[in-house]
Amino acid sequence: MFNFDYQTLPWNIIFGTGALKRLPGELADLGYSRALVLCTPDQVIQGQGIVTLLGELAVGIFDQAQMHVPAATVDQAIDRVEALKADCTVSIGGGSTTGLGKALALKLGLPNIVIPTSYAGSEMTNIWGITENDRKVTGRDNIVVPTLTIYDPELTLTLPAKFAGPSGLNAMAQAVVNVASANVNPIVQLMAIEAVRALAHSLPMVIAEPENMEARAEALYGACLAGGSLGTGTTSLHHRLCHTFGGTFNTPHAETHTVLLPHCVAYNAAATATGTQKLAEAMGVDNAAVGIFNLAKTVGAPTALKDIGIQEADLDRAAAIATETPVNNPETVTKERVRELLQRAWAGEMPRA
Ligand code: NAD
């Protein structure tokens, strides 16, 4: 029962309200002086703010980060790095921007400083992804783990509520699969349980009281730990299904996680009874799957695949693709049972085994 392998990642984290102001000093202490700031077109104002904060330590901005890190975007960013002789990147944004910084670290060995503004948690993992010819290739490599991550909850104040809920549930998924999993790693599980507790406690307040900085700090802390559990832990049927829907049907990332998570927890409940009970305790509910479903509703996040662009006719194909190859999962995975799970998730029904 207590047999496990555990390897940590080279995390270097500063967490705190107002922590952003430490960026110039920390960057200089690390020995960098030519930072290229990365952001999406939606966050140019925040990106420019970082350029201003860094002053002469910044050499420019690349504001074309995109969801799923297209290879063409990586190439453009590499050209910018080379033209400006940048010696590090500073990503400000969600998982898409962090993903671009990671891709540059992978391709160029370029140090990446990350300032997360959503709950994606990518900054805590060694997972990279680059999309070429409609196919996202992913891998694990410690070189992509940020040289430094600065979490400042104030930066989430601009996160639209309709995105904050699903983003928080996306984080929760990373932790949930490491509480109720096939081969529980006890060290990762500790981090994951605390992530589930913090997210379940804080997310409703983040939505109901957007200015509540205590809640925002707790949610970002939960996302940090959730990402850490994904980085050092495992994935299961849940991530396989999300990858299938995102990759084949182009559903939105965080919303897909939100809809599928309660159904995957219910699917595995009998096979991981102890872990599932720990999940329920961390959330303060009787039934973990129902608790996650209700949490999604409370934060105004979608709970049905039919509401995020999936047709009922797509479900057979999705079940077939997701079960084509073996899945690391506590409960045996069959196409038929997955198809049943998807039917309930499509209709937005309550999760059940
Ligand atoms: P995202 O980064 O695409 O962000 C969605 C939109 O919200 C973007 O336009 C972004 O600029 C904007 N945004 C983010 N924070 C904001 C803020 N505070 N204020 C205003 N606008 C803000 O989406 P995401 O959900 O953060 O990340 C999803 C991506 O991250 C996916 O591609 C996913 O595969 C990847 N991801 C990777 C890992 C990993 O370990 N490699 C983990 C989780 C997610």
Coordinates of C-alpha atoms and ligand atoms in Angstrom, one line a residue:
M1 CA 0.0 0.0 0.0
F2 CA 2.8 2.4 0.8
N3 CA 5.0 1.5 -2.2
F4 CA 5.6 4.6 -4.4
D5 CA 8.0 6.5 -6.5
Y6 CA 8.2 10.2 -6.1
Q7 CA 10.2 12.9 -7.8
T8 CA 9.7 16.5 -7.3
L9 CA 10.1 19.3 -9.9
P10 CA 12.5 22.3 -9.8
W11 CA 9.8 24.7 -8.6
N12 CA 10.8 28.2 -7.6
I13 CA 7.7 30.1 -6.4
I14 CA 6.9 33.5 -5.0
F15 CA 3.3 33.8 -3.8
G16 CA 1.6 36.8 -2.4
T17 CA -0.8 39.7 -2.9
G18 CA 1.3 42.5 -4.5
A19 CA 4.1 40.0 -5.3
L20 CA 4.3 41.2 -8.9
K21 CA 6.4 44.3 -7.8
R22 CA 9.2 41.9 -6.9
L23 CA 9.6 40.9 -10.5
P24 CA 12.4 43.4 -11.6
G25 CA 14.6 42.6 -8.5
E26 CA 14.1 38.8 -8.8
L27 CA 14.9 38.9 -12.5
A28 CA 18.1 40.8 -11.9
D29 CA 19.0 38.5 -9.1
L30 CA 18.6 35.6 -11.5
G31 CA 21.1 37.4 -13.7
Y32 CA 18.8 38.2 -16.6
S33 CA 18.6 41.6 -18.2
R34 CA 16.9 41.2 -21.6
A35 CA 13.4 39.9 -21.0
L36 CA 10.9 39.3 -23.8
V37 CA 7.4 39.6 -22.4
L38 CA 4.8 37.1 -23.7
C39 CA 1.0 37.6 -23.6
T40 CA -2.2 37.0 -25.7
P41 CA -3.8 39.7 -27.8
D42 CA -6.5 39.9 -25.0
Q43 CA -3.9 40.8 -22.3
V44 CA -1.8 43.3 -24.1
I45 CA -2.5 45.9 -21.4
Q46 CA -1.2 43.6 -18.7
G47 CA 1.8 42.7 -21.0
Q48 CA 2.6 46.3 -21.5
G49 CA 2.4 46.8 -17.8
I50 CA 5.1 44.2 -17.3
V51 CA 7.3 45.9 -19.9
T52 CA 6.9 49.2 -18.0
L53 CA 7.6 47.5 -14.6
L54 CA 10.8 45.9 -16.0
G55 CA 12.0 49.1 -17.5
E56 CA 15.5 48.5 -19.0
L57 CA 15.3 44.8 -18.1
A58 CA 12.7 44.3 -20.9
V59 CA 13.7 44.2 -24.6
G60 CA 10.1 43.9 -26.0
I61 CA 6.8 42.2 -26.1
F62 CA 5.3 39.3 -28.2
D63 CA 1.5 39.6 -27.8
Q64 CA 0.4 36.7 -30.1
A65 CA 0.3 33.8 -27.7
Q66 CA -2.6 31.5 -28.7
M67 CA -4.5 28.5 -27.3
H68 CA -2.7 25.2 -27.8
V69 CA 0.6 26.8 -28.8
P70 CA 0.6 26.6 -32.7
A71 CA 4.0 25.8 -34.1
A72 CA 3.8 28.8 -36.4
T73 CA 3.4 31.0 -33.3
V74 CA 6.4 29.4 -31.7
D75 CA 8.5 30.1 -34.8
Q76 CA 7.4 33.8 -34.8
A77 CA 8.3 34.1 -31.2
I78 CA 11.7 32.4 -31.8
D79 CA 12.4 35.0 -34.5
R80 CA 11.6 37.8 -32.0
V81 CA 13.8 36.2 -29.3
E82 CA 16.7 36.1 -31.8
A83 CA 16.1 39.6 -33.2
L84 CA 16.0 41.1 -29.7
K85 CA 18.7 38.9 -28.2
A86 CA 16.4 38.1 -25.3
D87 CA 17.9 36.1 -22.5
C88 CA 14.6 35.0 -20.9
T89 CA 10.9 35.2 -21.3
V90 CA 8.3 36.6 -18.9
S91 CA 4.8 35.0 -19.6
I92 CA 1.8 36.9 -18.2
G93 CA -1.5 35.1 -18.7
G94 CA -3.2 31.8 -18.6
G95 CA -2.1 28.4 -19.8
S96 CA -1.8 29.5 -23.4
T97 CA 0.8 32.1 -22.6
T98 CA 2.6 29.8 -20.2
G99 CA 2.6 27.2 -22.9
L100 CA 4.4 29.5 -25.3
G101 CA 7.1 30.3 -22.7
K102 CA 7.5 26.5 -22.2
A103 CA 7.8 25.9 -25.9
L104 CA 10.6 28.4 -26.2
A105 CA 12.3 26.9 -23.2
L106 CA 12.1 23.5 -24.9
K107 CA 13.3 24.7 -28.3
L108 CA 15.9 27.2 -27.2
G109 CA 16.7 26.3 -23.6
L110 CA 15.5 29.9 -22.8
P111 CA 14.7 30.5 -19.1
N112 CA 11.0 31.3 -18.6
I113 CA 9.5 33.4 -15.8
V114 CA 5.7 32.9 -15.5
I115 CA 3.1 35.1 -13.9
P116 CA -0.1 33.2 -14.0
T117 CA -3.4 35.1 -14.3
S118 CA -5.8 32.1 -14.5
Y119 CA -6.1 28.8 -12.6
A120 CA -4.7 26.6 -15.4
G121 CA -1.7 25.4 -13.3
S122 CA 0.5 24.8 -16.3
E123 CA 3.4 26.6 -14.5
M124 CA 3.6 23.8 -12.0
T125 CA 4.0 21.0 -14.5
N126 CA 6.8 19.8 -16.8
I127 CA 4.3 19.2 -19.5
W128 CA 4.7 21.0 -22.8
G129 CA 2.5 21.0 -25.9
I130 CA 2.9 22.3 -29.5
T131 CA 0.2 22.0 -32.2
E132 CA 1.2 21.4 -35.8
N133 CA -1.1 20.2 -38.7
D134 CA -4.1 20.1 -36.3
R135 CA -2.3 17.7 -34.0
K136 CA -1.1 18.6 -30.5
V137 CA 2.1 16.9 -29.6
T138 CA 2.8 16.8 -25.8
G139 CA 5.6 15.6 -23.7
R140 CA 7.3 16.0 -20.3
D141 CA 10.6 17.7 -19.9
N142 CA 11.9 19.5 -16.7
I143 CA 13.5 22.1 -18.9
V144 CA 10.1 23.7 -19.4
V145 CA 9.4 24.1 -15.7
P146 CA 9.5 27.9 -15.1
T147 CA 12.7 29.3 -13.7
L148 CA 10.5 31.4 -11.5
T149 CA 6.8 31.7 -11.0
I150 CA 5.3 34.7 -9.4
Y151 CA 1.7 34.3 -8.2
D152 CA -0.1 37.6 -7.4
P153 CA -3.8 37.1 -6.7
E154 CA -4.5 40.7 -7.7
L155 CA -3.8 39.7 -11.3
T156 CA -6.9 37.5 -11.3
L157 CA -9.2 40.5 -10.7
T158 CA -9.6 41.0 -14.4
L159 CA -10.4 37.3 -15.1
P160 CA -14.0 37.3 -16.4
A161 CA -16.4 35.4 -14.1
K162 CA -17.6 33.2 -17.0
F163 CA -14.0 32.0 -17.3
A164 CA -12.9 32.0 -13.6
G165 CA -15.4 29.2 -12.8
P166 CA -14.4 26.7 -15.5
S167 CA -10.7 27.7 -15.0
G168 CA -11.0 26.8 -11.3
L169 CA -12.8 23.5 -12.1
N170 CA -10.0 22.8 -14.6
A171 CA -7.5 23.1 -11.7
M172 CA -9.7 21.0 -9.5
A173 CA -9.5 18.2 -12.1
Q174 CA -5.7 18.1 -11.8
A175 CA -6.0 17.5 -8.1
V176 CA -9.1 15.2 -8.1
V177 CA -7.4 12.6 -10.3
N178 CA -4.5 12.5 -7.9
V179 CA -6.7 11.9 -4.8
A180 CA -8.9 9.2 -6.3
S181 CA -6.5 7.5 -8.6
A182 CA -5.3 4.0 -9.6
N183 CA -1.9 4.1 -7.9
V184 CA -2.2 6.8 -5.2
N185 CA 1.1 8.5 -4.5
P186 CA 0.8 9.6 -0.9
I187 CA 2.9 12.7 -1.2
V188 CA 1.1 13.9 -4.3
Q189 CA -2.2 13.1 -2.7
L190 CA -1.5 15.4 0.3
M191 CA -1.0 18.3 -2.1
A192 CA -4.0 17.3 -4.1
I193 CA -6.4 17.1 -1.1
E194 CA -5.4 20.5 0.0
A195 CA -5.9 21.8 -3.5
V196 CA -9.4 20.4 -3.6
R197 CA -10.2 21.8 -0.2
A198 CA -8.9 25.3 -1.1
L199 CA -10.7 25.4 -4.5
A200 CA -14.0 24.1 -3.3
H201 CA -13.9 26.6 -0.4
S202 CA -12.9 29.7 -2.4
L203 CA -14.4 29.4 -5.9
P204 CA -18.0 30.2 -4.9
M205 CA -16.7 33.3 -3.1
V206 CA -14.6 34.4 -6.1
I207 CA -17.7 34.4 -8.2
A208 CA -20.2 35.8 -5.6
E209 CA -17.8 38.5 -4.2
P210 CA -15.3 39.3 -7.0
E211 CA -13.4 41.8 -4.8
N212 CA -12.8 39.3 -2.0
M213 CA -9.0 39.1 -2.1
E214 CA -8.8 36.4 0.6
A215 CA -10.9 34.1 -1.7
R216 CA -8.9 35.1 -4.7
A217 CA -5.6 34.2 -2.9
E218 CA -7.0 30.9 -1.7
A219 CA -8.2 30.0 -5.2
L220 CA -4.9 30.8 -6.8
Y221 CA -3.1 28.8 -4.0
G222 CA -5.4 25.9 -4.7
A223 CA -4.6 26.1 -8.4
C224 CA -0.9 26.2 -7.7
L225 CA -1.2 23.0 -5.6
A226 CA -3.5 21.4 -8.2
G227 CA -1.0 22.1 -10.9
G228 CA 1.7 20.7 -8.7
S229 CA -0.2 17.4 -8.3
L230 CA -0.6 17.1 -12.0
G231 CA 3.1 17.9 -12.5
T232 CA 4.2 15.2 -10.1
G233 CA 1.3 12.9 -10.3
T234 CA -0.9 11.1 -12.8
T235 CA -3.8 11.4 -15.2
S236 CA -6.6 9.0 -15.9
L237 CA -9.8 8.6 -17.9
H238 CA -10.8 12.1 -17.2
H239 CA -7.8 13.6 -19.0
R240 CA -8.2 11.1 -21.9
L241 CA -11.8 12.2 -22.4
C242 CA -10.9 15.9 -22.3
H243 CA -8.0 15.4 -24.7
T244 CA -10.4 13.6 -27.1
F245 CA -13.0 16.3 -27.0
G246 CA -10.5 19.2 -27.2
G247 CA -8.4 17.5 -30.0
T248 CA -11.2 16.1 -32.1
F249 CA -14.1 18.4 -31.5
N250 CA -12.3 21.6 -30.5
T251 CA -14.3 22.1 -27.4
P252 CA -13.0 24.9 -25.0
H253 CA -10.4 23.5 -22.6
A254 CA -11.5 24.6 -19.1
E255 CA -15.2 24.0 -19.8
T256 CA -14.6 20.5 -21.1
H257 CA -12.8 19.6 -17.9
T258 CA -15.7 21.2 -15.9
V259 CA -18.4 19.1 -17.6
L260 CA -16.6 15.8 -17.6
L261 CA -15.0 15.8 -14.1
P262 CA -18.1 14.8 -12.0
H263 CA -19.0 12.0 -14.3
C264 CA -15.4 10.6 -14.3
V265 CA -15.4 10.8 -10.4
A266 CA -18.7 8.8 -10.3
Y267 CA -17.3 6.3 -12.8
N268 CA -14.3 5.6 -10.6
A269 CA -16.0 5.9 -7.2
A270 CA -16.4 2.1 -6.5
A271 CA -12.8 1.4 -7.6
T272 CA -11.3 4.1 -5.4
A273 CA -13.7 4.2 -2.5
T274 CA -11.1 5.6 0.0
G275 CA -9.8 8.3 -2.3
T276 CA -13.4 9.3 -3.3
Q277 CA -14.3 9.6 0.4
K278 CA -11.2 11.8 0.9
L279 CA -12.4 14.0 -1.9
A280 CA -15.9 14.4 -0.4
E281 CA -14.3 15.2 3.0
A282 CA -12.0 17.8 1.5
M283 CA -15.1 19.4 -0.2
G284 CA -17.3 19.1 2.9
V285 CA -20.0 17.1 1.0
D286 CA -21.4 13.6 1.2
N287 CA -20.9 12.6 -2.4
A288 CA -17.8 13.8 -4.3
A289 CA -19.2 13.5 -7.8
V290 CA -22.4 15.3 -6.9
G291 CA -20.4 17.9 -5.0
I292 CA -18.3 18.8 -8.0
F293 CA -21.4 18.9 -10.2
N294 CA -23.0 21.3 -7.8
L295 CA -19.9 23.4 -7.5
A296 CA -19.8 23.9 -11.2
K297 CA -23.5 25.0 -11.1
T298 CA -22.7 27.4 -8.2
V299 CA -19.9 29.1 -10.1
G300 CA -22.0 29.4 -13.3
A301 CA -19.9 26.9 -15.3
P302 CA -21.4 24.6 -17.9
T303 CA -22.5 21.1 -16.9
A304 CA -23.5 19.6 -20.2
L305 CA -21.5 18.7 -23.3
K306 CA -24.5 19.8 -25.5
D307 CA -23.9 23.4 -24.2
I308 CA -20.2 23.4 -25.3
G309 CA -20.7 22.5 -28.9
I310 CA -21.1 18.7 -28.9
Q311 CA -23.9 17.0 -30.8
E312 CA -25.4 13.8 -29.5
A313 CA -24.3 12.2 -32.8
D314 CA -20.7 12.9 -31.9
L315 CA -20.8 10.7 -28.8
D316 CA -20.2 7.3 -30.4
R317 CA -17.1 8.5 -32.2
A318 CA -15.8 10.2 -29.0
A319 CA -16.2 7.0 -27.0
A320 CA -14.5 5.0 -29.7
I321 CA -11.5 7.4 -30.0
A322 CA -11.1 7.7 -26.2
T323 CA -11.0 3.9 -25.7
E324 CA -8.8 3.1 -28.7
T325 CA -5.8 2.5 -26.6
P326 CA -5.5 1.5 -22.9
V327 CA -6.2 4.1 -20.3
N328 CA -4.5 4.3 -16.9
N329 CA -7.6 4.3 -14.7
P330 CA -8.8 2.8 -11.4
E331 CA -12.0 1.4 -12.9
T332 CA -11.9 -0.8 -16.0
V333 CA -12.5 1.3 -19.1
T334 CA -14.9 -0.1 -21.7
K335 CA -16.3 1.7 -24.8
E336 CA -19.8 0.9 -23.7
R337 CA -19.5 2.3 -20.2
V338 CA -17.7 5.4 -21.5
R339 CA -20.5 5.9 -24.0
E340 CA -23.0 5.8 -21.1
L341 CA -20.9 8.3 -19.1
L342 CA -20.8 10.6 -22.2
Q343 CA -24.6 10.4 -22.6
R344 CA -25.1 11.7 -19.1
A345 CA -22.5 14.3 -19.5
W346 CA -24.0 15.4 -22.8
A347 CA -27.4 15.8 -21.3
G348 CA -26.2 17.6 -18.2
E349 CA -27.6 14.8 -15.9
M350 CA -26.5 14.3 -12.3
P351 CA -23.3 12.1 -12.2
R352 CA -23.8 8.4 -11.2
A353 CA -21.8 5.2 -11.5
Ligands
NAD1 P1 -5.9 30.7 -21.8 O1 -4.6 30.9 -21.4 O2 -6.2 30.5 -23.3 O3 -6.8 32.0 -21.4 C1 -8.1 32.2 -22.0 C2 -8.3 33.7 -22.2 O4 -8.4 34.4 -21.0 C3 -7.0 34.3 -23.0 O5 -7.5 35.2 -23.9 C4 -6.3 35.0 -21.9 O6 -5.5 36.0 -22.3 C5 -7.4 35.5 -21.0 N1 -7.0 35.7 -19.6 C6 -6.3 34.8 -18.8 N2 -6.2 35.4 -17.6 C7 -6.8 36.6 -17.6 C8 -7.0 37.7 -16.7 N3 -6.6 37.6 -15.4 N4 -7.6 38.8 -17.1 C9 -8.1 38.9 -18.4 N5 -8.0 37.9 -19.3 C10 -7.3 36.8 -18.9 O7 -6.7 29.6 -21.1 P2 -6.3 28.7 -19.8 O8 -7.5 27.9 -19.4 O9 -5.6 29.6 -18.8 O10 -5.2 27.7 -20.4 C11 -5.6 26.7 -21.3 C12 -4.4 26.2 -22.0 O11 -3.4 25.8 -21.1 C13 -4.7 25.0 -22.8 O12 -4.0 25.1 -24.1 C14 -4.2 23.8 -22.0 O13 -3.8 22.7 -22.8 C15 -3.0 24.5 -21.3 N6 -2.7 23.8 -20.1 C16 -1.5 23.2 -20.0 C17 -1.1 22.5 -18.8 C18 0.2 21.9 -18.8 O14 0.6 21.3 -17.7 N7 1.0 21.9 -19.8 C19 -2.0 22.5 -17.7 C20 -3.2 23.2 -17.8 C21 -3.5 23.8 -19.0

